[in-house]
Amino acid sequence: MAMATSFASRARGVAFGISGLDEATSNPLPGAEDQLAFAITTSIAFALIVWEYITLLPYEIRLYRKPVWDTIPPYAFITLRYSSIVATMPMLFLSSVKSSNCQVSASLSQVAVIIVVASSAIIFIFRTFLLWADNRIVRGTLCGLGVVLVACWIALATQFQAITGPTPPFGSNCHILPTVPWLPVGNAAATVFFLTLLILSLLKMRYHDRRDSLVAYRIYRAYICYLVGIAVTSATALVLQSVSPPSSALSLCTASLALVFTATLSTRAFRNFMLARVLETEGRDGLPYPSTSPIISHASEARYAHRPPTSPRFTTATAAAANFKPLPIEPRPRMASLAAPLNPNPNPKLSPYTTFPSPPSSQTGHSPFSAPPPLPPPPLPATAPSPTSVSYTARSVISSSPSNSAFSALSPPPQPPAPPYSRSEISSSPSSSAFSASSPPQTLAPLRRGMVRNDRTREPPKSAWSDT
């Protein structure tokens, strides 16, 4: 035991110099329980990363067949998937498997961690660019924060060292040396970075109303959830690493679990980015984003976006449509003679709900056996008019009243008054020459008299449907 302690002290002295000896005194190497907790945590982290890789493997295969490789996020997505595996697999050799190349495993793991952080930052930056339509101020701010984030993790990776020690009864023979006191600076930079992204994304909430587009609202809501999750993960890791010693099991386990959450949420954010870009370029349900929307830019990273036409015909038509004012709609004048009043005089033989050309009705309903009231006879001219004038007179006095219909077969035959014409020319019987093809009538007056039924037993009432 004393030999192991002296070996560890010499190793820390080589790694940190004179100040490293003091650091080793205050931060000894992790014990058996800490080593066991670190081994269990890294195994769980590696299993989750592999499960995530297998779950999204069909999506990755389909992505290779799509023409999306002219942008940066697809490359960041592929790099993130494989670098997360490379970052967690060497941790198994540092915690569970005996190895003689401990520093190689530690260096490989830290390089992969830097790639994971950079890839996730690229994915979230481009997703926020899509919300802000490639605003130059937002682009410069986020790119600067991303560079600072990667620089902090590079600085931490250079301080991560491991040595080969005595073989314990369980776990690996590799021992991770205590790191610098400013170990939480990486998670602090990540917390500031993702909180900035969250604030910038929440500022665009008013442009993603569910009443305008339910699909756009759900995609935006999912992205906000991913941002909240990764920001909370970074803040939690910052707090835990701040209150625990750099070489404790809590600090080592926090780094492994934070890596799992970062990789998982970043892959979801990439899929969200692809859905948002497809929604921008092609639209969903036939309702794409309007070209005047403040969250859409025709020069965005989605290079398949519809660019606004600049032809003179389009600009002229747009200006004309903007200045168009419809004329006020005036009511159409209505002729008084187009429709007769609906039973202005109360008549028990007519229903107030009867409309032309319905048959007459009584209070108990329609009665085909009731004799309709006839029209008054037309005025007769003093002298025999010409055939043209007679025809015009006959046409003008024929009423459109349904009560003067000639289709009631059970009513008594009419007895029209004697016309001023000769009997040989006009007949009052329905079977007379007015209905005979051999001797057609000279005018329409005999035909009208043959069709109208007159009742001489009582005074004919004036019909409400009559035009006179």
XYZ file of C-alpha atoms in Angstrom:
468
model
C 0.000 0.000 0.000
C 2.852 2.313 0.821
C 4.440 1.453 -2.513
C 1.263 2.354 -4.352
C 1.017 5.648 -2.501
C 4.618 6.571 -3.269
C 4.094 5.585 -6.907
C 1.052 7.808 -7.134
C 2.915 10.676 -5.503
C 5.775 10.375 -8.002
C 3.302 10.260 -10.874
C 1.536 13.372 -9.678
C 4.886 15.060 -9.208
C 5.788 14.334 -12.824
C 2.433 15.569 -14.034
C 2.084 18.731 -11.947
C 5.587 19.544 -10.731
C 6.079 20.915 -7.252
C 2.541 22.319 -7.065
C 1.234 18.964 -8.187
C 2.608 17.368 -5.022
C 0.520 19.702 -2.941
C -2.491 18.981 -5.136
C -1.912 15.248 -4.685
C -1.889 15.648 -0.946
C -5.279 17.386 -0.963
C -6.785 15.254 -3.761
C -5.678 11.635 -3.412
C -6.416 8.993 -6.027
C -9.916 7.516 -5.999
C -10.425 4.528 -3.760
C -12.001 1.177 -4.546
C -15.555 2.436 -4.092
C -14.950 5.440 -6.290
C -13.347 3.234 -8.924
C -16.337 0.894 -8.839
C -18.812 3.763 -9.206
C -16.778 5.164 -12.093
C -16.738 1.761 -13.828
C -20.509 1.313 -13.485
C -21.233 4.818 -14.740
C -18.991 4.520 -17.801
C -20.514 1.141 -18.677
C -24.027 2.595 -18.517
C -22.956 5.605 -20.571
C -21.412 3.405 -23.259
C -24.523 1.201 -23.387
C -26.784 4.232 -23.812
C -24.603 5.637 -26.572
C -24.624 2.324 -28.448
C -28.398 2.019 -28.038
C -28.806 5.544 -29.401
C -26.601 4.677 -32.353
C -28.581 1.534 -33.211
C -31.902 3.343 -32.845
C -30.989 6.087 -35.317
C -29.050 3.880 -37.723
C -31.963 3.561 -40.244
C -32.353 7.321 -40.208
C -28.636 7.734 -40.857
C -28.761 5.316 -43.803
C -31.648 7.244 -45.364
C -29.748 10.469 -44.811
C -26.901 9.255 -47.014
C -29.320 9.029 -49.961
C -30.641 12.574 -49.653
C -29.159 15.643 -51.364
C -28.394 17.459 -48.118
C -24.637 17.236 -48.102
C -24.022 20.779 -49.298
C -24.587 22.081 -45.763
C -22.602 21.667 -42.548
C -25.146 20.159 -40.069
C -25.318 16.689 -41.729
C -21.547 16.317 -41.378
C -21.772 17.480 -37.767
C -24.476 14.887 -37.141
C -22.400 12.001 -38.512
C -19.330 13.202 -36.634
C -21.332 13.464 -33.423
C -22.655 9.919 -33.664
C -19.268 8.273 -34.058
C -17.278 10.604 -31.826
C -19.648 9.914 -28.923
C -18.840 6.208 -29.241
C -15.123 6.956 -29.387
C -15.411 9.210 -26.326
C -17.088 6.589 -24.136
C -15.301 3.438 -25.278
C -11.818 4.451 -23.980
C -13.449 5.214 -20.643
C -14.114 1.486 -20.302
C -10.355 0.848 -20.431
C -9.789 3.559 -17.842
C -12.414 2.205 -15.462
C -13.169 -1.483 -16.094
C -10.577 -3.134 -18.359
C -6.926 -3.684 -17.520
C -4.641 -1.928 -19.963
C -1.046 -0.868 -20.333
C -1.787 2.188 -22.512
C -3.763 4.326 -20.114
C -2.588 7.699 -21.427
C -3.490 6.749 -24.995
C -7.018 5.895 -23.920
C -7.310 9.137 -21.966
C -6.046 11.266 -24.849
C -8.311 9.541 -27.375
C -11.298 10.013 -25.117
C -10.630 13.724 -24.626
C -10.181 14.353 -28.350
C -13.525 12.674 -28.986
C -15.140 14.768 -26.235
C -13.941 17.951 -27.950
C -15.436 16.740 -31.239
C -18.747 15.945 -29.522
C -18.918 19.420 -27.996
C -18.024 21.113 -31.283
C -20.530 19.050 -33.292
C -23.363 19.720 -30.873
C -22.554 23.433 -30.889
C -22.667 23.500 -34.707
C -26.042 21.755 -34.814
C -27.650 24.085 -32.289
C -26.107 27.164 -33.899
C -27.492 26.325 -37.329
C -30.897 25.523 -35.875
C -30.974 28.944 -34.239
C -29.782 30.536 -37.481
C -32.887 29.120 -39.114
C -35.063 30.896 -36.560
C -33.297 34.220 -36.969
C -33.044 34.053 -40.766
C -29.235 34.251 -40.707
C -29.125 37.549 -38.854
C -25.546 38.802 -38.928
C -25.502 39.972 -35.328
C -26.888 36.672 -34.089
C -24.490 34.758 -36.305
C -21.469 36.626 -35.006
C -22.545 36.277 -31.381
C -23.187 32.552 -31.578
C -20.037 31.817 -33.545
C -17.976 33.707 -30.970
C -19.570 31.813 -28.097
C -19.010 28.523 -29.926
C -15.313 29.254 -30.373
C -14.978 30.109 -26.671
C -16.790 26.894 -25.740
C -14.500 24.697 -27.817
C -11.420 26.529 -26.529
C -12.413 25.863 -22.916
C -12.827 22.154 -23.557
C -9.497 22.002 -25.390
C -7.817 23.602 -22.397
C -9.345 20.993 -20.094
C -8.377 18.115 -22.390
C -4.714 19.014 -22.165
C -4.849 18.524 -18.382
C -6.474 15.092 -18.471
C -3.840 12.437 -17.750
C -3.837 8.802 -16.667
C -1.095 6.461 -15.475
C -0.688 2.709 -15.090
C -0.722 1.614 -11.484
C -0.967 -1.608 -9.521
C -3.623 -4.061 -10.564
C -6.631 -3.852 -8.232
C -8.878 -6.844 -7.453
C -11.635 -5.247 -9.521
C -11.557 -2.738 -12.345
C -8.786 -1.269 -14.394
C -5.211 -0.673 -13.432
C -5.376 2.809 -14.968
C -5.626 5.741 -12.602
C -6.764 9.194 -13.653
C -4.609 11.874 -12.119
C -6.254 14.796 -10.345
C -6.960 17.625 -12.719
C -6.729 21.387 -12.301
C -9.020 23.267 -9.919
C -10.657 25.106 -12.819
C -12.206 21.879 -14.089
C -15.798 23.321 -14.160
C -14.839 25.971 -16.712
C -15.941 23.709 -19.571
C -19.441 23.200 -18.230
C -19.624 26.890 -17.311
C -18.939 27.858 -20.921
C -21.488 25.288 -22.115
C -24.120 26.662 -19.735
C -23.623 30.225 -20.972
C -23.678 29.075 -24.588
C -26.894 27.063 -24.379
C -28.674 29.635 -22.221
C -27.905 32.239 -24.882
C -29.351 29.954 -27.539
C -32.435 29.405 -25.397
C -33.038 33.122 -24.929
C -32.625 33.843 -28.640
C -34.999 31.016 -29.516
C -37.645 32.134 -27.029
C -37.651 35.583 -28.618
C -39.170 33.963 -31.732
C -42.064 32.390 -29.870
C -44.620 34.897 -31.167
C -43.923 33.817 -34.753
C -44.799 30.186 -33.982
C -48.438 30.346 -33.012
C -50.255 27.029 -33.155
C -53.243 28.753 -34.774
C -51.113 29.667 -37.794
C -49.361 26.331 -38.325
C -49.663 23.384 -35.971
C -46.703 21.573 -37.565
C -44.385 24.575 -37.218
C -45.522 25.054 -33.642
C -44.721 21.451 -32.704
C -41.286 21.553 -34.325
C -40.461 24.786 -32.538
C -41.729 23.445 -29.212
C -39.581 20.307 -29.566
C -36.493 22.418 -30.240
C -37.152 24.493 -27.126
C -37.402 21.266 -25.110
C -34.030 20.089 -26.441
C -32.438 23.427 -25.581
C -33.872 23.382 -22.072
C -32.648 19.813 -21.561
C -29.079 20.446 -22.659
C -28.898 23.742 -20.739
C -30.100 22.031 -17.560
C -27.567 19.233 -18.130
C -24.685 21.689 -18.431
C -25.813 23.659 -15.383
C -26.164 20.497 -13.288
C -22.714 19.264 -14.298
C -21.305 22.688 -13.436
C -22.770 22.588 -9.934
C -21.667 19.009 -9.238
C -18.112 19.579 -10.437
C -17.895 22.784 -8.431
C -18.786 21.143 -5.116
C -16.771 17.933 -5.593
C -12.990 17.372 -5.762
C -11.566 16.990 -9.294
C -10.557 13.341 -8.749
C -13.661 12.192 -6.903
C -16.086 9.633 -8.264
C -18.834 12.238 -8.437
C -16.789 14.447 -10.719
C -15.801 11.551 -13.002
C -19.339 10.148 -13.215
C -20.805 13.581 -13.915
C -18.613 14.010 -16.991
C -19.678 10.637 -18.437
C -23.408 11.186 -17.933
C -23.251 14.758 -19.240
C -21.645 13.418 -22.407
C -24.564 11.011 -22.924
C -27.182 13.742 -22.549
C -25.256 16.095 -24.831
C -24.955 13.553 -27.627
C -28.579 12.397 -27.345
C -30.129 15.862 -27.322
C -27.862 17.039 -30.141
C -28.952 14.213 -32.450
C -32.584 15.107 -31.735
C -31.810 18.735 -32.435
C -30.379 17.775 -35.830
C -33.550 15.913 -36.779
C -35.510 18.945 -35.640
C -33.332 21.113 -37.861
C -34.033 18.922 -40.876
C -37.784 18.996 -40.252
C -37.753 22.766 -39.893
C -35.814 23.168 -43.129
C -38.179 20.880 -45.027
C -41.122 22.815 -43.634
C -39.528 26.042 -44.772
C -38.741 24.902 -48.293
C -41.622 22.630 -49.199
C -44.359 23.336 -46.634
C -46.804 20.935 -45.059
C -50.458 20.353 -45.954
C -50.146 22.741 -48.870
C -49.456 25.696 -46.551
C -45.763 26.677 -46.621
C -44.341 29.560 -44.682
C -45.225 32.919 -46.229
C -42.356 34.654 -47.958
C -42.903 37.735 -45.788
C -42.501 35.858 -42.521
C -39.803 37.423 -40.298
C -38.449 33.991 -39.371
C -37.717 32.974 -42.978
C -34.937 34.211 -45.202
C -34.326 33.333 -48.830
C -30.573 33.372 -48.136
C -30.751 30.950 -45.230
C -28.763 27.766 -44.876
C -31.592 25.860 -46.546
C -30.448 26.491 -50.096
C -33.559 24.963 -51.574
C -35.769 27.825 -50.384
C -38.048 29.557 -52.892
C -36.470 32.841 -53.889
C -38.732 35.852 -54.500
C -39.283 36.564 -58.218
C -37.876 39.855 -59.481
C -39.500 40.048 -62.922
C -41.234 43.342 -63.859
C -44.485 41.492 -64.454
C -44.523 40.186 -60.894
C -43.651 43.537 -59.338
C -46.304 45.326 -61.428
C -48.940 42.749 -60.532
C -47.991 42.975 -56.867
C -48.304 46.759 -56.864
C -51.640 46.589 -58.660
C -52.947 44.032 -56.199
C -51.847 46.179 -53.273
C -53.628 49.270 -54.673
C -56.785 47.447 -55.687
C -59.963 48.673 -54.000
C -63.224 46.897 -54.789
C -66.190 49.020 -55.779
C -69.100 49.177 -53.364
C -71.890 46.790 -54.175
C -75.144 48.637 -54.798
C -78.522 46.959 -54.434
C -80.090 45.915 -57.706
C -83.323 47.775 -58.542
C -86.336 45.535 -58.234
C -89.236 45.768 -60.646
C -92.660 45.944 -59.039
C -94.293 43.881 -61.774
C -91.962 40.892 -61.448
C -93.801 39.307 -58.550
C -97.379 39.589 -57.363
C -98.050 40.268 -53.689
C -98.654 37.224 -51.560
C -102.394 37.273 -50.828
C -102.741 40.945 -49.854
C -106.521 40.519 -49.412
C -107.505 37.748 -47.017
C -109.210 34.979 -48.903
C -110.250 31.732 -47.162
C -109.771 29.857 -50.423
C -106.095 30.725 -50.616
C -103.373 29.716 -48.225
C -100.964 32.484 -47.231
C -98.110 30.049 -47.900
C -99.136 29.260 -51.466
C -96.677 30.261 -54.172
C -97.064 30.225 -57.909
C -97.703 27.847 -59.704
C -99.063 25.764 -56.804
C -102.741 24.767 -57.061
C -105.294 26.576 -54.910
C -105.666 25.468 -51.340
C -108.212 25.802 -48.584
C -107.871 25.956 -44.847
C -107.874 22.152 -44.651
C -105.335 21.708 -47.432
C -105.420 21.383 -51.221
C -108.842 20.604 -52.659
C -108.989 19.668 -56.364
C -112.809 19.511 -56.222
C -113.320 23.150 -55.373
C -114.112 25.370 -58.306
C -111.610 28.219 -58.584
C -112.960 31.730 -58.923
C -112.804 32.962 -62.509
C -111.336 36.155 -63.791
C -113.587 38.984 -64.897
C -114.184 39.025 -68.648
C -111.870 41.230 -70.653
C -113.164 44.484 -72.041
C -114.518 44.064 -75.561
C -113.669 46.570 -78.291
C -116.430 48.580 -79.909
C -115.437 47.588 -83.413
C -113.929 44.451 -84.805
C -110.174 44.888 -84.456
C -107.602 43.534 -86.741
C -106.141 40.073 -86.062
C -102.939 41.633 -84.734
C -104.692 43.812 -82.189
C -106.990 40.989 -81.139
C -104.049 38.715 -80.565
C -102.330 41.425 -78.514
C -105.445 41.981 -76.410
C -105.833 38.294 -75.741
C -102.222 37.993 -74.628
C -102.444 40.974 -72.316
C -105.509 39.887 -70.397
C -104.584 36.258 -69.771
C -103.854 35.986 -66.064
C -101.156 33.861 -64.476
C -103.288 33.134 -61.449
C -103.290 29.514 -60.293
C -106.975 29.915 -59.431
C -107.840 30.277 -63.136
C -106.307 27.040 -64.254
C -108.133 24.996 -66.884
C -106.951 21.621 -65.548
C -109.789 20.966 -63.085
C -111.750 18.285 -64.917
C -114.587 18.021 -62.381
C -115.742 21.644 -62.603
C -118.804 22.484 -64.743
C -118.176 23.640 -68.314
C -117.821 27.400 -68.644
C -120.306 29.605 -70.452
C -118.390 32.546 -71.846
C -120.257 35.645 -72.992
C -121.157 36.051 -76.594
C -118.262 37.491 -78.547
C -118.645 40.228 -81.105
C -117.716 37.784 -83.815
C -119.881 35.491 -85.867
C -120.808 31.982 -84.742
C -119.166 30.517 -87.787
C -115.841 32.017 -86.791
C -115.848 31.456 -83.029
C -117.356 28.599 -81.034
C -117.909 28.614 -77.253
C -117.686 24.832 -76.828
C -114.376 23.159 -75.903
C -114.954 20.807 -78.833
C -115.481 23.639 -81.261
C -113.228 24.793 -84.020
C -111.027 26.523 -81.444
C -109.604 23.085 -80.658
C -109.989 21.617 -84.131
C -107.037 21.249 -86.382
C -109.208 21.555 -89.540
C -110.402 25.057 -88.701
C -107.901 26.835 -86.444
C -109.004 30.021 -84.698
C -108.143 33.345 -86.198
C -107.215 34.868 -82.807
C -106.379 33.762 -79.290
C -109.559 35.214 -77.782
C -111.720 32.117 -78.513
C -109.011 29.892 -77.055
C -108.936 31.987 -73.935
C -112.738 31.853 -73.599
C -112.689 28.099 -74.028
C -110.200 27.678 -71.202
C -111.524 30.162 -68.630
C -114.415 28.935 -66.484
C -117.064 31.472 -65.612
C -119.626 31.020 -62.908
C -122.705 33.178 -63.611
C -124.519 32.148 -60.400
C -122.566 34.558 -58.224
C -120.469 37.622 -58.526
C -116.947 36.547 -59.462
C -114.482 37.602 -56.722
C -111.361 39.379 -57.659
C -108.402 37.026 -57.518
C -105.332 37.986 -55.587
C -103.175 36.573 -58.399
C -104.809 38.705 -61.089
C -102.852 41.431 -62.778
C -105.916 43.656 -63.181
